[in-house]
mmCIF file of C-alpha atoms in Angstrom:
data_model
loop_
_atom_site.group_PDB
_atom_site.id
_atom_site.type_symbol
_atom_site.label_atom_id
_atom_site.label_comp_id
_atom_site.label_asym_id
_atom_site.label_seq_id
_atom_site.Cartn_x
_atom_site.Cartn_y
_atom_site.Cartn_z
ATOM 1 C CA UNK A 641 33.968 -116.139 -155.958
ATOM 2 C CA UNK A 642 34.339 -113.528 -153.454
ATOM 3 C CA UNK A 643 34.565 -110.007 -154.615
ATOM 4 C CA UNK A 644 37.944 -108.384 -154.416
ATOM 5 C CA UNK A 645 38.260 -105.708 -151.882
ATOM 6 C CA UNK A 646 39.537 -102.471 -153.134
ATOM 7 C CA UNK A 647 41.094 -101.405 -149.788
ATOM 8 C CA UNK A 648 42.632 -103.221 -146.874
ATOM 9 C CA UNK A 649 40.333 -104.188 -144.044
ATOM 10 C CA UNK A 650 40.914 -102.814 -140.381
ATOM 11 C CA UNK A 651 40.735 -105.564 -137.891
ATOM 12 C CA UNK A 652 38.977 -104.402 -134.698
ATOM 13 C CA UNK A 653 39.860 -106.588 -131.797
ATOM 14 C CA UNK A 654 37.047 -107.802 -129.594
ATOM 15 C CA UNK A 655 37.044 -106.125 -126.180
ATOM 16 C CA UNK A 656 35.042 -107.906 -123.487
ATOM 17 C CA UNK A 657 32.364 -105.937 -121.533
ATOM 18 C CA UNK A 658 33.553 -104.433 -118.195
ATOM 19 C CA UNK A 659 32.432 -106.356 -115.149
ATOM 20 C CA UNK A 660 29.351 -105.059 -113.298
ATOM 21 C CA UNK A 661 30.091 -103.003 -110.182
ATOM 22 C CA UNK A 662 28.857 -104.268 -106.797
ATOM 23 C CA UNK A 663 26.787 -101.743 -104.811
ATOM 24 C CA UNK A 664 28.498 -102.666 -101.560
ATOM 25 C CA UNK A 665 31.865 -101.655 -102.892
ATOM 26 C CA UNK A 666 30.532 -98.274 -103.913
ATOM 27 C CA UNK A 667 29.201 -97.661 -100.436
ATOM 28 C CA UNK A 668 32.504 -98.669 -98.848
ATOM 29 C CA UNK A 669 34.386 -96.335 -101.113
ATOM 30 C CA UNK A 670 32.046 -93.438 -100.333
ATOM 31 C CA UNK A 671 32.328 -94.102 -96.590
ATOM 32 C CA UNK A 672 36.103 -94.169 -96.793
ATOM 33 C CA UNK A 673 36.126 -90.845 -98.551
ATOM 34 C CA UNK A 674 33.920 -89.300 -95.832
ATOM 35 C CA UNK A 675 36.221 -90.607 -93.094
ATOM 36 C CA UNK A 676 39.207 -89.272 -94.873
ATOM 37 C CA UNK A 677 37.629 -85.871 -95.278
ATOM 38 C CA UNK A 678 36.672 -85.730 -91.573
ATOM 39 C CA UNK A 679 40.203 -86.708 -90.581
ATOM 40 C CA UNK A 680 41.639 -83.919 -92.669
ATOM 41 C CA UNK A 681 39.186 -81.386 -91.208
ATOM 42 C CA UNK A 682 39.968 -82.535 -87.660
ATOM 43 C CA UNK A 683 43.646 -82.219 -88.330
ATOM 44 C CA UNK A 684 43.182 -78.685 -89.562
ATOM 45 C CA UNK A 685 41.102 -77.723 -86.563
ATOM 46 C CA UNK A 686 43.607 -79.309 -84.153
ATOM 47 C CA UNK A 687 46.475 -77.574 -85.874
ATOM 48 C CA UNK A 688 44.721 -74.235 -85.708
ATOM 49 C CA UNK A 689 43.877 -74.738 -81.995
ATOM 50 C CA UNK A 690 47.470 -75.537 -81.147
ATOM 51 C CA UNK A 691 48.621 -72.558 -83.068
ATOM 52 C CA UNK A 692 46.227 -70.180 -81.302
ATOM 53 C CA UNK A 693 48.593 -69.584 -78.364
ATOM 54 C CA UNK A 694 49.158 -70.720 -74.754
ATOM 55 C CA UNK A 695 46.156 -71.952 -72.699
ATOM 56 C CA UNK A 696 44.704 -69.389 -70.161
ATOM 57 C CA UNK A 697 45.984 -69.793 -66.604
ATOM 58 C CA UNK A 698 43.310 -70.971 -64.128
ATOM 59 C CA UNK A 699 42.436 -68.493 -61.289
ATOM 60 C CA UNK A 700 42.740 -70.096 -57.854
ATOM 61 C CA UNK A 701 39.401 -70.143 -55.980
ATOM 62 C CA UNK A 702 38.878 -67.275 -53.522
ATOM 63 C CA UNK A 703 38.836 -68.147 -49.824
ATOM 64 C CA UNK A 704 36.637 -66.586 -47.182
ATOM 65 C CA UNK A 705 38.256 -65.177 -44.085
ATOM 66 C CA UNK A 706 37.028 -63.730 -40.812
ATOM 67 C CA UNK A 707 38.800 -61.839 -38.058
ATOM 68 C CA UNK A 708 39.372 -63.280 -34.625
ATOM 69 C CA UNK A 709 37.704 -61.297 -31.864
ATOM 70 C CA UNK A 710 37.345 -61.075 -28.121
ATOM 71 C CA UNK A 711 33.880 -61.849 -26.798
ATOM 72 C CA UNK A 712 31.920 -63.484 -23.986
ATOM 73 C CA UNK A 713 30.752 -67.055 -24.520
ATOM 74 C CA UNK A 714 27.988 -68.837 -22.661
ATOM 75 C CA UNK A 715 26.694 -72.363 -22.878
ATOM 76 C CA UNK A 716 22.924 -72.516 -23.234
ATOM 77 C CA UNK A 717 20.562 -75.168 -21.926
ATOM 78 C CA UNK A 718 17.437 -75.467 -24.061
ATOM 79 C CA UNK A 719 14.293 -76.725 -22.310
ATOM 80 C CA UNK A 720 10.854 -77.359 -23.745
ATOM 81 C CA UNK A 721 7.938 -75.533 -22.161
ATOM 82 C CA UNK A 722 4.333 -74.603 -22.792
ATOM 83 C CA UNK A 723 2.346 -71.397 -22.441
ATOM 84 C CA UNK A 724 -0.632 -71.460 -20.101
ATOM 85 C CA UNK A 725 -1.790 -70.106 -16.767
ATOM 86 C CA UNK A 726 0.502 -72.227 -14.645
ATOM 87 C CA UNK A 727 -0.194 -75.184 -12.429
ATOM 88 C CA UNK A 728 -3.655 -75.090 -10.756
ATOM 89 C CA UNK A 729 -3.894 -75.046 -6.978
ATOM 90 C CA UNK A 730 -6.889 -76.153 -4.876
ATOM 91 C CA UNK A 731 -8.965 -73.696 -2.867
ATOM 92 C CA UNK A 732 -10.965 -74.799 0.138
ATOM 93 C CA UNK A 733 -13.599 -72.998 2.152
ATOM 94 C CA UNK A 734 -13.178 -72.489 5.895
ATOM 95 C CA UNK A 735 -16.678 -71.842 7.126
ATOM 96 C CA UNK A 736 -19.341 -74.132 8.484
ATOM 97 C CA UNK A 737 -21.952 -73.359 5.846
ATOM 98 C CA UNK A 738 -23.485 -74.563 2.592
ATOM 99 C CA UNK A 739 -22.210 -73.466 -0.810
ATOM 100 C CA UNK A 740 -24.951 -71.481 -2.542
ATOM 101 C CA UNK A 741 -23.008 -70.052 -5.517
ATOM 102 C CA UNK A 742 -19.803 -70.776 -7.425
ATOM 103 C CA UNK A 743 -18.075 -68.803 -10.193
ATOM 104 C CA UNK A 744 -17.880 -70.073 -13.768
ATOM 105 C CA UNK A 745 -14.792 -71.904 -15.011
ATOM 106 C CA UNK A 746 -12.488 -69.354 -16.629
ATOM 107 C CA UNK A 747 -13.753 -66.454 -14.499
ATOM 108 C CA UNK A 748 -11.238 -64.017 -13.038
ATOM 109 C CA UNK A 749 -11.634 -63.068 -9.362
ATOM 110 C CA UNK A 750 -9.818 -60.007 -8.042
ATOM 111 C CA UNK A 751 -9.313 -58.459 -4.631
ATOM 112 C CA UNK A 752 -12.574 -57.548 -2.885
ATOM 113 C CA UNK A 753 -14.777 -59.693 -5.153
ATOM 114 C CA UNK A 754 -16.702 -62.747 -3.987
ATOM 115 C CA UNK A 755 -14.921 -66.032 -4.546
ATOM 116 C CA UNK A 756 -18.061 -68.012 -3.716
ATOM 117 C CA UNK A 757 -21.165 -67.658 -1.551
ATOM 118 C CA UNK A 758 -21.827 -69.615 1.628
ATOM 119 C CA UNK A 759 -25.296 -69.559 3.217
ATOM 120 C CA UNK A 760 -25.974 -66.904 0.559
ATOM 121 C CA UNK A 761 -23.300 -64.588 1.972
ATOM 122 C CA UNK A 762 -20.274 -63.524 -0.071
ATOM 123 C CA UNK A 763 -16.892 -64.971 0.817
ATOM 124 C CA UNK A 764 -14.458 -62.289 -0.349
ATOM 125 C CA UNK A 765 -10.990 -62.687 -1.865
ATOM 126 C CA UNK A 766 -8.202 -60.842 -0.031
ATOM 127 C CA UNK A 767 -4.540 -60.834 -1.046
ATOM 128 C CA UNK A 768 -1.879 -62.068 1.319
ATOM 129 C CA UNK A 769 0.781 -64.641 2.077
ATOM 130 C CA UNK A 770 -0.936 -66.512 4.907
ATOM 131 C CA UNK A 771 -4.505 -67.617 5.670
ATOM 132 C CA UNK A 772 -6.554 -66.305 8.525
ATOM 133 C CA UNK A 773 -6.221 -68.713 11.445
ATOM 134 C CA UNK A 774 -8.185 -66.863 14.157
ATOM 135 C CA UNK A 775 -11.003 -64.334 14.381
ATOM 136 C CA UNK A 776 -9.849 -60.744 13.935
ATOM 137 C CA UNK A 777 -11.644 -59.450 16.991
ATOM 138 C CA UNK A 778 -10.838 -57.479 20.141
ATOM 139 C CA UNK A 779 -9.401 -53.974 20.235
ATOM 140 C CA UNK A 780 -5.600 -53.716 19.949
ATOM 141 C CA UNK A 781 -5.209 -57.262 18.673
ATOM 142 C CA UNK A 782 -1.840 -57.266 16.886
ATOM 143 C CA UNK A 783 -0.466 -59.645 14.306
ATOM 144 C CA UNK A 784 0.390 -60.322 10.690
ATOM 145 C CA UNK A 785 -3.146 -61.561 10.104
ATOM 146 C CA UNK A 786 -4.431 -58.178 11.256
ATOM 147 C CA UNK A 787 -2.025 -56.625 8.722
ATOM 148 C CA UNK A 788 -3.757 -58.599 5.941
ATOM 149 C CA UNK A 789 -7.130 -57.080 6.856
ATOM 150 C CA UNK A 790 -5.656 -53.593 7.151
ATOM 151 C CA UNK A 791 -3.751 -53.743 3.840
ATOM 152 C CA UNK A 792 -6.706 -55.072 1.858
ATOM 153 C CA UNK A 793 -9.220 -52.586 3.253
ATOM 154 C CA UNK A 794 -6.801 -49.744 2.537
ATOM 155 C CA UNK A 795 -6.302 -51.056 -1.037
ATOM 156 C CA UNK A 796 -10.101 -51.160 -1.480
ATOM 157 C CA UNK A 797 -10.336 -47.499 -0.532
ATOM 158 C CA UNK A 798 -11.327 -47.677 3.138
ATOM 159 C CA UNK A 799 -9.655 -45.341 5.604
ATOM 160 C CA UNK A 800 -8.164 -47.315 8.504
ATOM 161 C CA UNK A 801 -6.788 -44.424 10.562
ATOM 162 C CA UNK A 802 -3.453 -44.311 12.354
ATOM 163 C CA UNK A 803 -1.463 -47.500 12.908
ATOM 164 C CA UNK A 804 1.147 -47.872 15.680
ATOM 165 C CA UNK A 805 4.712 -48.157 14.394
ATOM 166 C CA UNK A 806 6.772 -51.323 14.931
ATOM 167 C CA UNK A 807 8.226 -51.302 18.434
ATOM 168 C CA UNK A 808 5.286 -49.407 19.932
ATOM 169 C CA UNK A 809 3.430 -50.827 22.925
ATOM 170 C CA UNK A 810 -0.367 -51.166 22.899
ATOM 171 C CA UNK A 811 -2.689 -52.217 25.681
ATOM 172 C CA UNK A 812 -5.108 -54.964 24.915
ATOM 173 C CA UNK A 813 -8.133 -55.051 27.197
ATOM 174 C CA UNK A 814 -9.073 -58.439 28.500
ATOM 175 C CA UNK A 815 -11.892 -59.453 30.757
ATOM 176 C CA UNK A 816 -12.093 -60.749 33.346
ATOM 177 C CA UNK A 817 -8.271 -60.869 33.343
ATOM 178 C CA UNK A 818 -6.367 -57.586 33.615
ATOM 179 C CA UNK A 819 -5.324 -55.750 30.465
ATOM 180 C CA UNK A 820 -2.071 -56.795 28.794
ATOM 181 C CA UNK A 821 0.526 -54.785 26.947
ATOM 182 C CA UNK A 822 1.710 -55.999 23.547
ATOM 183 C CA UNK A 823 4.655 -54.717 21.536
ATOM 184 C CA UNK A 824 4.029 -54.305 17.815
ATOM 185 C CA UNK A 825 6.545 -56.199 15.703
ATOM 186 C CA UNK A 826 7.658 -55.541 12.147
ATOM 187 C CA UNK A 827 5.090 -56.698 9.597
ATOM 188 C CA UNK A 828 2.190 -56.488 12.055
ATOM 189 C CA UNK A 829 -0.833 -54.226 12.286
ATOM 190 C CA UNK A 830 -3.138 -53.450 15.202
ATOM 191 C CA UNK A 831 -6.920 -53.705 15.359
ATOM 192 C CA UNK A 832 -7.389 -50.080 16.293
ATOM 193 C CA UNK A 833 -10.634 -48.130 16.584
ATOM 194 C CA UNK A 834 -10.044 -46.779 13.075
ATOM 195 C CA UNK A 835 -9.521 -50.248 11.604
ATOM 196 C CA UNK A 836 -12.657 -51.545 13.369
ATOM 197 C CA UNK A 837 -14.645 -48.708 11.798
ATOM 198 C CA UNK A 838 -13.249 -49.623 8.366
ATOM 199 C CA UNK A 839 -14.310 -53.249 8.865
ATOM 200 C CA UNK A 840 -17.836 -52.168 9.773
ATOM 201 C CA UNK A 841 -18.095 -49.962 6.685
ATOM 202 C CA UNK A 842 -16.833 -52.775 4.475
ATOM 203 C CA UNK A 843 -19.316 -55.234 6.018
ATOM 204 C CA UNK A 844 -22.152 -52.835 5.412
ATOM 205 C CA UNK A 845 -21.149 -52.413 1.758
ATOM 206 C CA UNK A 846 -20.939 -56.177 1.263
ATOM 207 C CA UNK A 847 -24.290 -56.935 2.849
ATOM 208 C CA UNK A 848 -22.710 -58.745 5.801
ATOM 209 C CA UNK A 849 -23.662 -58.489 9.469
ATOM 210 C CA UNK A 850 -21.946 -55.367 10.813
ATOM 211 C CA UNK A 851 -19.845 -56.664 13.699
ATOM 212 C CA UNK A 852 -16.456 -54.956 13.344
ATOM 213 C CA UNK A 853 -14.930 -58.430 13.437
ATOM 214 C CA UNK A 854 -13.721 -60.809 10.702
ATOM 215 C CA UNK A 855 -14.300 -64.501 11.347
ATOM 216 C CA UNK A 856 -12.226 -67.306 9.854
ATOM 217 C CA UNK A 857 -13.956 -68.155 6.589
ATOM 218 C CA UNK A 858 -15.416 -64.685 6.011
ATOM 219 C CA UNK A 859 -12.581 -64.068 3.562
ATOM 220 C CA UNK A 860 -10.198 -66.346 1.679
ATOM 221 C CA UNK A 861 -6.602 -65.165 1.388
ATOM 222 C CA UNK A 862 -4.624 -65.937 -1.782
ATOM 223 C CA UNK A 863 -1.408 -64.412 -3.207
ATOM 224 C CA UNK A 864 -3.251 -62.425 -5.875
ATOM 225 C CA UNK A 865 -6.019 -62.423 -8.445
ATOM 226 C CA UNK A 866 -7.008 -65.894 -9.648
ATOM 227 C CA UNK A 867 -8.562 -67.552 -12.656
ATOM 228 C CA UNK A 868 -10.993 -70.402 -11.965
ATOM 229 C CA UNK A 869 -9.551 -73.498 -13.605
ATOM 230 C CA UNK A 870 -12.093 -76.113 -12.458
ATOM 231 C CA UNK A 871 -14.830 -76.716 -9.888
ATOM 232 C CA UNK A 872 -14.747 -79.578 -7.409
ATOM 233 C CA UNK A 873 -18.309 -79.304 -6.026
ATOM 234 C CA UNK A 874 -21.741 -78.033 -6.896
ATOM 235 C CA UNK A 875 -23.990 -75.631 -4.962
ATOM 236 C CA UNK A 876 -25.447 -77.447 -1.968
ATOM 237 C CA UNK A 877 -22.109 -78.944 -0.898
ATOM 238 C CA UNK A 878 -20.443 -78.167 2.442
ATOM 239 C CA UNK A 879 -18.327 -75.011 2.242
ATOM 240 C CA UNK A 880 -15.531 -76.285 4.511
ATOM 241 C CA UNK A 881 -13.989 -78.527 1.845
ATOM 242 C CA UNK A 882 -12.025 -78.249 -1.428
ATOM 243 C CA UNK A 883 -14.255 -76.196 -3.711
ATOM 244 C CA UNK A 884 -12.274 -75.357 -6.843
ATOM 245 C CA UNK A 885 -8.867 -75.149 -8.469
ATOM 246 C CA UNK A 886 -7.462 -71.800 -9.517
ATOM 247 C CA UNK A 887 -4.488 -70.512 -11.457
ATOM 248 C CA UNK A 888 -2.765 -67.199 -11.876
ATOM 249 C CA UNK A 889 -4.458 -64.718 -14.186
ATOM 250 C CA UNK A 890 -1.144 -64.002 -15.848
ATOM 251 C CA UNK A 891 0.090 -66.335 -18.528
ATOM 252 C CA UNK A 892 3.248 -68.168 -17.649
ATOM 253 C CA UNK A 893 5.479 -70.731 -19.267
ATOM 254 C CA UNK A 894 5.635 -74.085 -17.530
ATOM 255 C CA UNK A 895 8.749 -76.210 -17.961
ATOM 256 C CA UNK A 896 8.958 -79.838 -16.775
ATOM 257 C CA UNK A 897 12.673 -79.912 -15.921
ATOM 258 C CA UNK A 898 14.723 -82.935 -14.951
ATOM 259 C CA UNK A 899 16.706 -83.016 -11.722
ATOM 260 C CA UNK A 900 19.958 -82.834 -13.719
ATOM 261 C CA UNK A 901 18.940 -79.339 -14.869
ATOM 262 C CA UNK A 902 18.410 -78.029 -11.329
ATOM 263 C CA UNK A 903 21.911 -76.543 -11.142
ATOM 264 C CA UNK A 904 21.085 -73.888 -13.768
ATOM 265 C CA UNK A 905 17.484 -73.241 -12.677
ATOM 266 C CA UNK A 906 17.261 -70.586 -9.995
ATOM 267 C CA UNK A 907 14.353 -68.354 -9.060
ATOM 268 C CA UNK A 908 14.883 -64.897 -10.535
ATOM 269 C CA UNK A 909 17.393 -66.036 -13.169
ATOM 270 C CA UNK A 910 17.153 -64.306 -16.526
ATOM 271 C CA UNK A 911 16.288 -66.465 -19.561
ATOM 272 C CA UNK A 912 15.084 -66.008 -23.126
ATOM 273 C CA UNK A 913 12.093 -67.705 -24.728
ATOM 274 C CA UNK A 914 11.813 -68.707 -28.392
ATOM 275 C CA UNK A 915 8.172 -68.413 -29.513
ATOM 276 C CA UNK A 916 6.468 -70.392 -32.319
ATOM 277 C CA UNK A 917 6.571 -67.342 -34.635
ATOM 278 C CA UNK A 918 10.399 -67.205 -34.335
ATOM 279 C CA UNK A 919 10.346 -64.225 -31.944
ATOM 280 C CA UNK A 920 12.620 -64.283 -28.918
ATOM 281 C CA UNK A 921 11.464 -62.539 -25.732
ATOM 282 C CA UNK A 922 13.146 -61.858 -22.406
ATOM 283 C CA UNK A 923 11.858 -63.598 -19.301
ATOM 284 C CA UNK A 924 12.818 -64.787 -15.846
ATOM 285 C CA UNK A 925 12.316 -67.904 -13.746
ATOM 286 C CA UNK A 926 9.519 -67.024 -11.314
ATOM 287 C CA UNK A 927 9.235 -70.315 -9.425
ATOM 288 C CA UNK A 928 11.028 -73.649 -9.132
ATOM 289 C CA UNK A 929 9.076 -76.618 -7.811
ATOM 290 C CA UNK A 930 10.531 -78.543 -4.902
ATOM 291 C CA UNK A 931 8.845 -81.847 -5.607
ATOM 292 C CA UNK A 932 9.473 -84.362 -8.368
ATOM 293 C CA UNK A 933 6.625 -85.809 -10.388
ATOM 294 C CA UNK A 934 6.385 -88.789 -12.705
ATOM 295 C CA UNK A 935 7.113 -87.943 -16.351
ATOM 296 C CA UNK A 936 4.203 -86.941 -18.541
ATOM 297 C CA UNK A 937 2.483 -89.987 -19.938
ATOM 298 C CA UNK A 938 3.554 -92.173 -17.020
ATOM 299 C CA UNK A 939 6.567 -93.699 -18.782
ATOM 300 C CA UNK A 940 8.057 -96.125 -16.294
ATOM 301 C CA UNK A 941 11.698 -95.535 -17.255
ATOM 302 C CA UNK A 942 11.358 -91.768 -17.763
ATOM 303 C CA UNK A 943 13.177 -89.372 -15.469
ATOM 304 C CA UNK A 944 10.988 -87.595 -12.892
ATOM 305 C CA UNK A 945 10.570 -83.878 -13.431
ATOM 306 C CA UNK A 946 10.043 -80.743 -11.381
ATOM 307 C CA UNK A 947 7.836 -77.873 -12.489
ATOM 308 C CA UNK A 948 9.553 -74.593 -13.310
ATOM 309 C CA UNK A 949 7.521 -71.433 -14.011
ATOM 310 C CA UNK A 950 8.868 -68.759 -16.353
ATOM 311 C CA UNK A 951 7.336 -65.263 -16.648
ATOM 312 C CA UNK A 952 8.003 -63.053 -19.679
ATOM 313 C CA UNK A 953 8.923 -59.417 -19.131
ATOM 314 C CA UNK A 954 6.250 -58.155 -21.524
ATOM 315 C CA UNK A 955 2.942 -60.022 -21.052
ATOM 316 C CA UNK A 956 1.652 -58.578 -24.329
ATOM 317 C CA UNK A 957 4.215 -60.675 -26.191
ATOM 318 C CA UNK A 958 2.238 -63.851 -25.446
ATOM 319 C CA UNK A 959 -1.229 -62.358 -24.958
ATOM 320 C CA UNK A 960 -2.514 -63.898 -28.196
ATOM 321 C CA UNK A 961 -1.111 -67.359 -27.458
ATOM 322 C CA UNK A 962 -3.682 -69.298 -25.430
ATOM 323 C CA UNK A 963 -1.512 -72.405 -25.534
ATOM 324 C CA UNK A 964 1.681 -73.072 -27.428
ATOM 325 C CA UNK A 965 4.920 -75.002 -27.169
ATOM 326 C CA UNK A 966 8.010 -72.842 -26.681
ATOM 327 C CA UNK A 967 11.713 -73.225 -25.996
ATOM 328 C CA UNK A 968 13.304 -71.747 -22.887
ATOM 329 C CA UNK A 969 16.992 -70.898 -23.232
ATOM 330 C CA UNK A 970 18.872 -70.930 -19.935
ATOM 331 C CA UNK A 971 22.453 -69.690 -19.814
ATOM 332 C CA UNK A 972 24.893 -72.066 -18.169
ATOM 333 C CA UNK A 973 28.652 -71.540 -17.724
ATOM 334 C CA UNK A 974 30.052 -68.256 -19.028
ATOM 335 C CA UNK A 975 33.575 -67.169 -19.951
ATOM 336 C CA UNK A 976 34.278 -63.489 -20.482
ATOM 337 C CA UNK A 977 36.593 -61.603 -22.843
ATOM 338 C CA UNK A 978 38.199 -64.620 -24.542
ATOM 339 C CA UNK A 979 39.780 -64.870 -28.005
ATOM 340 C CA UNK A 980 37.248 -66.640 -30.192
ATOM 341 C CA UNK A 981 36.867 -67.881 -33.758
ATOM 342 C CA UNK A 982 33.915 -69.288 -35.681
ATOM 343 C CA UNK A 983 33.763 -73.058 -35.391
ATOM 344 C CA UNK A 984 34.104 -73.266 -39.210
ATOM 345 C CA UNK A 985 37.672 -71.927 -38.892
ATOM 346 C CA UNK A 986 38.913 -75.053 -37.082
ATOM 347 C CA UNK A 987 40.993 -77.527 -39.091
ATOM 348 C CA UNK A 988 41.293 -81.055 -37.681
ATOM 349 C CA UNK A 989 44.894 -82.266 -37.639
ATOM 350 C CA UNK A 990 45.801 -85.863 -38.516
ATOM 351 C CA UNK A 991 47.935 -86.123 -35.405
ATOM 352 C CA UNK A 992 45.042 -84.875 -33.296
ATOM 353 C CA UNK A 993 43.899 -81.475 -32.124
ATOM 354 C CA UNK A 994 42.995 -78.429 -34.175
ATOM 355 C CA UNK A 995 44.561 -75.569 -36.078
ATOM 356 C CA UNK A 996 43.456 -72.434 -37.879
ATOM 357 C CA UNK A 997 44.675 -71.197 -41.256
ATOM 358 C CA UNK A 998 46.188 -67.765 -40.705
ATOM 359 C CA UNK A 999 48.253 -65.432 -42.929
ATOM 360 C CA UNK A 1000 51.427 -67.418 -42.185
ATOM 361 C CA UNK A 1001 49.847 -70.858 -42.598
ATOM 362 C CA UNK A 1002 48.429 -73.353 -40.157
ATOM 363 C CA UNK A 1003 48.652 -72.463 -36.468
ATOM 364 C CA UNK A 1004 47.946 -75.146 -33.880
ATOM 365 C CA UNK A 1005 45.410 -73.959 -31.313
ATOM 366 C CA UNK A 1006 44.066 -75.000 -27.974
ATOM 367 C CA UNK A 1007 40.280 -74.911 -27.665
ATOM 368 C CA UNK A 1008 38.048 -73.990 -24.766
ATOM 369 C CA UNK A 1009 34.315 -73.374 -24.622
ATOM 370 C CA UNK A 1010 32.119 -73.960 -27.662
ATOM 371 C CA UNK A 1011 29.005 -71.762 -27.718
ATOM 372 C CA UNK A 1012 26.695 -70.172 -30.289
ATOM 373 C CA UNK A 1013 28.847 -71.210 -33.252
ATOM 374 C CA UNK A 1014 32.059 -69.812 -31.732
ATOM 375 C CA UNK A 1015 34.965 -71.478 -29.963
ATOM 376 C CA UNK A 1016 37.470 -70.144 -27.468
ATOM 377 C CA UNK A 1017 41.014 -70.568 -28.874
ATOM 378 C CA UNK A 1018 44.646 -69.836 -28.000
ATOM 379 C CA UNK A 1019 47.735 -70.128 -30.200
ATOM 380 C CA UNK A 1020 51.070 -68.520 -31.088
ATOM 381 C CA UNK A 1021 50.728 -65.227 -32.910
ATOM 382 C CA UNK A 1022 46.930 -65.132 -32.738
ATOM 383 C CA UNK A 1023 45.259 -61.932 -31.603
ATOM 384 C CA UNK A 1024 42.009 -60.017 -32.146
ATOM 385 C CA UNK A 1025 41.836 -58.897 -35.773
ATOM 386 C CA UNK A 1026 43.875 -61.794 -37.157
ATOM 387 C CA UNK A 1027 42.368 -63.115 -40.398
ATOM 388 C CA UNK A 1028 41.643 -66.849 -40.471
ATOM 389 C CA UNK A 1029 40.161 -68.952 -43.219
ATOM 390 C CA UNK A 1030 36.688 -70.394 -42.726
ATOM 391 C CA UNK A 1031 35.123 -73.278 -44.603
ATOM 392 C CA UNK A 1032 32.715 -72.052 -47.268
#
């Protein structure tokens, strides 16, 4: 028998265990919460930004302007050149003798100094524009060649006495024929007694036979002092032949110019020279060659060139440059006192032509010469001082 229960029994219903959670679901739930939180934060930030006020107005970019002005414009031709002593020229002797001494290459020979020795006698350098073509002999001989002797002896410090003025008549003795009268022309001198005495003194000082006469070949006449560039013979060679090549002692700039450039290349024309160290010096064209030579390197289809010599105003400016490539700037066509604007101020129009942006807007312009970054212009309402926009 079962015992009797003194109190009623509470029936507890059976509750099944909760299902086990999957880890993936937990992660998804956590991720969703994070996204939701970020969305809320973003919404708050966006709301606050929109509520902060109106956006700041953007400042239009500043434009650069320049003023139109009146000025001279010149086109410039740029030619390549090189610094040196100029083109060498040959020197020949004019005496029937044997060369017994020659100067060293690079030596400088000035007026009154020996250029070479022939039969161990000095052949002296005189300055002049023509060679001696006859003996300077016979009292009252007149001529331009006599003037060369007179001028050089005077420059060397010898007193030559009085010289007849141009237009004067002198009597030249001649035997056995009767004496003749000769009128002195401009540019001539006369072999007077005083000049003969000067020749004798000079001959004595030079160790030459004292004759009072100057034979062809006793002196060599050149335009000025020379620098020996090269020798063509050795001692022992005949003296009446090409002996050496010489150049000027002053440095010059040599430009091989094409024939198409001849129109702007004139002797005496002012130019500027751009040096390798970015200096610009003033110069002038000192000589323009009259003959055309094959281009350097012998290129068959290259244009022939002519040699142009340029001399700088201040020789010290290129004294330290033994050899260097330079640029010679030659002015071409020039227009004076024209209204001009920087090239950067031009605006190309779709329909063609140009305009500038002025205070009242675009103004169509006509253009003229372009030079040195400026352009000649003309247009309605444009005047010196007008502001125009330039490209930055």
